[in-house]
XYZ file of C-alpha atoms in Angstrom:
240
model
C 97.398 106.811 101.693
C 100.542 108.333 100.380
C 103.955 108.327 101.983
C 105.035 111.851 101.182
C 103.846 115.364 100.385
C 101.734 114.891 97.266
C 99.235 117.742 96.935
C 98.445 116.696 93.387
C 97.158 113.239 94.206
C 93.650 112.569 92.806
C 91.964 111.275 95.925
C 89.261 113.764 96.902
C 85.514 113.302 96.618
C 83.298 116.281 95.980
C 82.644 118.245 99.135
C 85.607 116.772 101.039
C 89.076 118.254 101.594
C 91.545 116.988 99.023
C 94.251 115.825 101.392
C 95.190 115.527 105.060
C 98.839 116.223 105.857
C 100.211 114.248 108.814
C 103.547 115.493 110.125
C 103.471 114.688 113.843
C 104.805 111.489 115.363
C 101.873 111.031 117.756
C 99.298 110.777 114.968
C 101.571 108.510 112.922
C 101.998 106.147 115.864
C 98.231 106.103 116.406
C 97.739 105.174 112.753
C 100.439 102.462 112.805
C 98.045 99.639 113.608
C 96.970 96.953 111.108
C 93.271 97.245 111.929
C 93.271 101.044 111.642
C 95.059 100.969 108.301
C 92.625 98.309 107.068
C 89.659 100.420 108.198
C 90.895 103.484 106.321
C 91.569 101.448 103.189
C 88.084 99.949 103.208
C 86.345 103.257 103.915
C 88.302 104.838 101.061
C 87.150 102.128 98.641
C 83.551 101.545 99.652
C 82.546 104.792 101.328
C 80.479 105.048 104.532
C 80.258 101.764 106.441
C 79.131 100.781 109.906
C 81.492 99.004 112.294
C 79.659 95.758 111.555
C 79.876 96.195 107.779
C 83.540 97.104 107.710
C 84.298 94.341 110.214
C 82.811 91.753 107.863
C 85.079 92.996 105.088
C 88.351 92.983 107.022
C 87.674 89.987 109.252
C 87.333 91.800 112.575
C 84.548 91.971 115.169
C 82.214 94.993 115.301
C 83.480 95.747 118.809
C 87.109 95.886 117.653
C 86.220 98.017 114.628
C 84.094 100.380 116.701
C 86.970 100.945 119.127
C 89.499 101.663 116.385
C 87.067 103.880 114.463
C 86.624 106.007 117.567
C 90.386 106.280 117.927
C 90.732 107.313 114.278
C 88.019 109.921 114.856
C 89.951 111.179 117.877
C 92.835 112.008 115.549
C 90.578 113.590 112.931
C 90.897 110.848 110.328
C 87.291 109.580 110.213
C 83.893 110.921 111.189
C 80.309 109.741 111.488
C 78.595 109.979 108.138
C 75.070 110.336 109.497
C 71.983 108.536 108.308
C 72.336 105.517 110.574
C 69.625 103.917 112.645
C 70.061 103.105 116.308
C 73.563 101.855 117.031
C 74.276 101.255 113.324
C 76.269 104.424 112.722
C 78.069 104.696 109.369
C 81.617 106.076 109.351
C 83.549 107.768 106.568
C 86.999 109.214 106.033
C 87.258 112.962 106.560
C 89.545 113.183 103.534
C 90.079 110.673 100.742
C 93.852 110.995 100.865
C 96.422 111.156 103.646
C 99.959 112.355 103.038
C 102.625 111.326 105.547
C 105.905 113.147 105.959
C 108.086 113.494 109.052
C 109.852 116.825 109.571
C 111.913 115.972 112.654
C 113.831 112.866 113.829
C 110.968 111.500 115.943
C 108.427 111.986 113.168
C 110.797 110.518 110.574
C 111.130 107.394 112.699
C 107.360 107.085 113.119
C 106.827 107.727 109.400
C 109.272 104.949 108.550
C 107.371 102.450 110.695
C 104.037 103.450 109.180
C 105.422 103.436 105.625
C 106.753 99.936 106.142
C 103.335 98.699 107.265
C 101.554 100.296 104.315
C 104.053 98.963 101.776
C 103.862 95.471 103.237
C 100.066 95.526 102.901
C 100.434 96.581 99.272
C 102.893 93.752 98.637
C 100.522 91.284 100.301
C 97.653 92.400 98.054
C 99.917 91.946 95.027
C 100.843 88.438 96.222
C 97.125 87.703 96.614
C 96.559 88.788 93.009
C 99.392 86.554 91.810
C 97.974 83.598 93.736
C 94.389 84.067 92.553
C 94.619 85.621 89.081
C 93.955 82.270 87.384
C 90.365 82.613 88.637
C 89.902 85.964 86.867
C 88.567 86.316 83.311
C 91.265 86.396 80.636
C 90.645 90.071 79.845
C 91.596 91.002 83.420
C 94.720 88.832 83.337
C 95.762 90.536 80.094
C 94.929 94.051 81.308
C 96.813 93.811 84.599
C 100.567 93.743 84.614
C 103.860 95.080 85.879
C 106.315 97.524 84.381
C 109.714 98.821 85.365
C 111.733 101.573 83.754
C 114.864 103.513 84.657
C 115.187 107.010 83.197
C 117.574 109.852 84.014
C 115.606 112.788 85.461
C 116.244 115.862 87.531
C 114.386 116.214 90.818
C 112.130 118.842 89.233
C 111.372 116.602 86.237
C 110.470 113.731 88.540
C 108.116 115.967 90.512
C 106.466 117.178 87.300
C 106.100 113.664 85.926
C 104.398 112.434 89.075
C 102.057 115.425 88.902
C 101.201 114.642 85.271
C 100.368 111.034 86.079
C 98.197 112.196 88.972
C 96.330 114.623 86.708
C 95.694 111.796 84.248
C 93.920 109.753 86.922
C 92.176 112.613 88.706
C 88.939 112.778 86.619
C 88.309 109.038 86.913
C 89.015 108.900 90.635
C 86.929 111.932 91.561
C 83.948 111.054 89.380
C 83.717 107.359 90.242
C 84.460 107.771 93.931
C 81.891 110.523 94.309
C 79.137 108.735 92.375
C 79.193 104.912 92.245
C 76.599 105.018 89.451
C 79.356 106.400 87.193
C 81.337 103.165 87.520
C 80.978 101.168 84.290
C 79.350 97.738 84.410
C 81.975 95.090 85.038
C 84.403 97.495 86.714
C 86.387 96.509 89.802
C 88.590 98.399 92.264
C 92.112 98.478 90.820
C 95.131 99.433 92.896
C 97.922 101.241 91.060
C 101.112 101.599 93.080
C 103.841 103.838 91.710
C 107.192 103.967 93.471
C 109.643 106.553 92.166
C 113.090 106.967 93.706
C 116.682 107.662 92.611
C 118.986 104.650 92.402
C 121.990 106.774 93.389
C 122.772 110.404 94.285
C 123.403 112.813 91.379
C 126.992 112.620 90.144
C 129.415 115.144 91.673
C 126.635 116.656 93.778
C 127.027 116.809 97.567
C 123.953 115.819 99.573
C 121.737 118.727 100.557
C 120.333 117.089 103.672
C 122.623 115.851 106.424
C 121.187 112.906 108.371
C 120.773 113.669 112.079
C 123.694 112.502 114.220
C 121.727 112.267 117.450
C 119.869 109.084 118.193
C 116.157 109.785 117.734
C 113.863 109.219 120.697
C 112.710 105.663 121.152
C 109.353 105.224 119.490
C 106.621 103.526 121.437
C 103.455 101.866 120.152
C 100.085 103.560 120.628
C 98.725 103.261 124.142
C 95.087 103.324 123.039
C 94.906 99.603 122.300
C 91.709 97.766 123.060
C 91.794 95.084 125.767
C 92.407 91.644 124.373
C 93.394 93.049 120.988
C 96.904 91.641 121.075
C 97.030 90.068 117.642
C 94.803 91.945 115.230
C 94.489 90.131 111.946
C 92.952 91.688 108.879
C 92.091 90.231 105.531
C 94.175 91.648 102.654
C 92.096 93.524 100.122
C 91.967 92.079 96.641
C 90.144 93.149 93.518
C 86.922 91.326 92.961
C-alpha cells in the first residue's frame, strides 16, 4: 500500500487494475485495523488464500479472518478468487496496489491514522530483520542494507525520480507476482521502503497550501468490528 497518489507504482498483476485510489474517510477508517492491513499485506505477497491459510500466516483464527475479509470485500478491496471447495474459499486483492490520499479535512485525518499504522508495521518488520538477521546466510546480510541521502531537488524533479525508480522495479514486480515460477531459486520476498520528503520549505517561497483553520470532525473507529475482537494481534511479516 502506498500513502499518496502514485500512479506509476509497479504493483499490478496481469489482468488486474494497476491501482485503487482511496480518497474517502469512510473507507480509510474501515481499513485502519491491524488485522485488515495484515490480510491485505499477506494476500499481496502470496496471492489467493483461504481464511484458514491466511490466518495461519498472521496468527489469527479463521473466523476472525473470514469476518475481516468480508468487510474488506464490502469496500471493494478484496474478492473471492474462485476455485475453492466447500467452505474453503480463496480470497485475493482486487488490485495489487492501494494509493491513499485525503482531499478534505476529514479524509486527511483518517489518512494520517492509517498512514501511521502502515508505517509502524513497516518499522516493526525492519526491527524483526535486525533482530533475526544473524540467522540468515551471509550473502543476504551483505545484500540487505540501509541508505540515506539528502539532495536538493525541485518538486518536479522529485516526482520524476520516484517515477524512474518505480519503472526500474516494474518488470520484476509484474513478472514475478503474476507467475511464481518466474521467481529464481533461492529468492525471498524483499520489502523496499522509500520515504521521500523535503526537510524544509523552499527558500523564499510562500506555502501554496494553507492548512485548514477549522477543527476537523472527530474521527471514529470502524463500527464493523467482530464480537470479542477487542485486541487483534497479528504477526509481523519478515522475509524468509
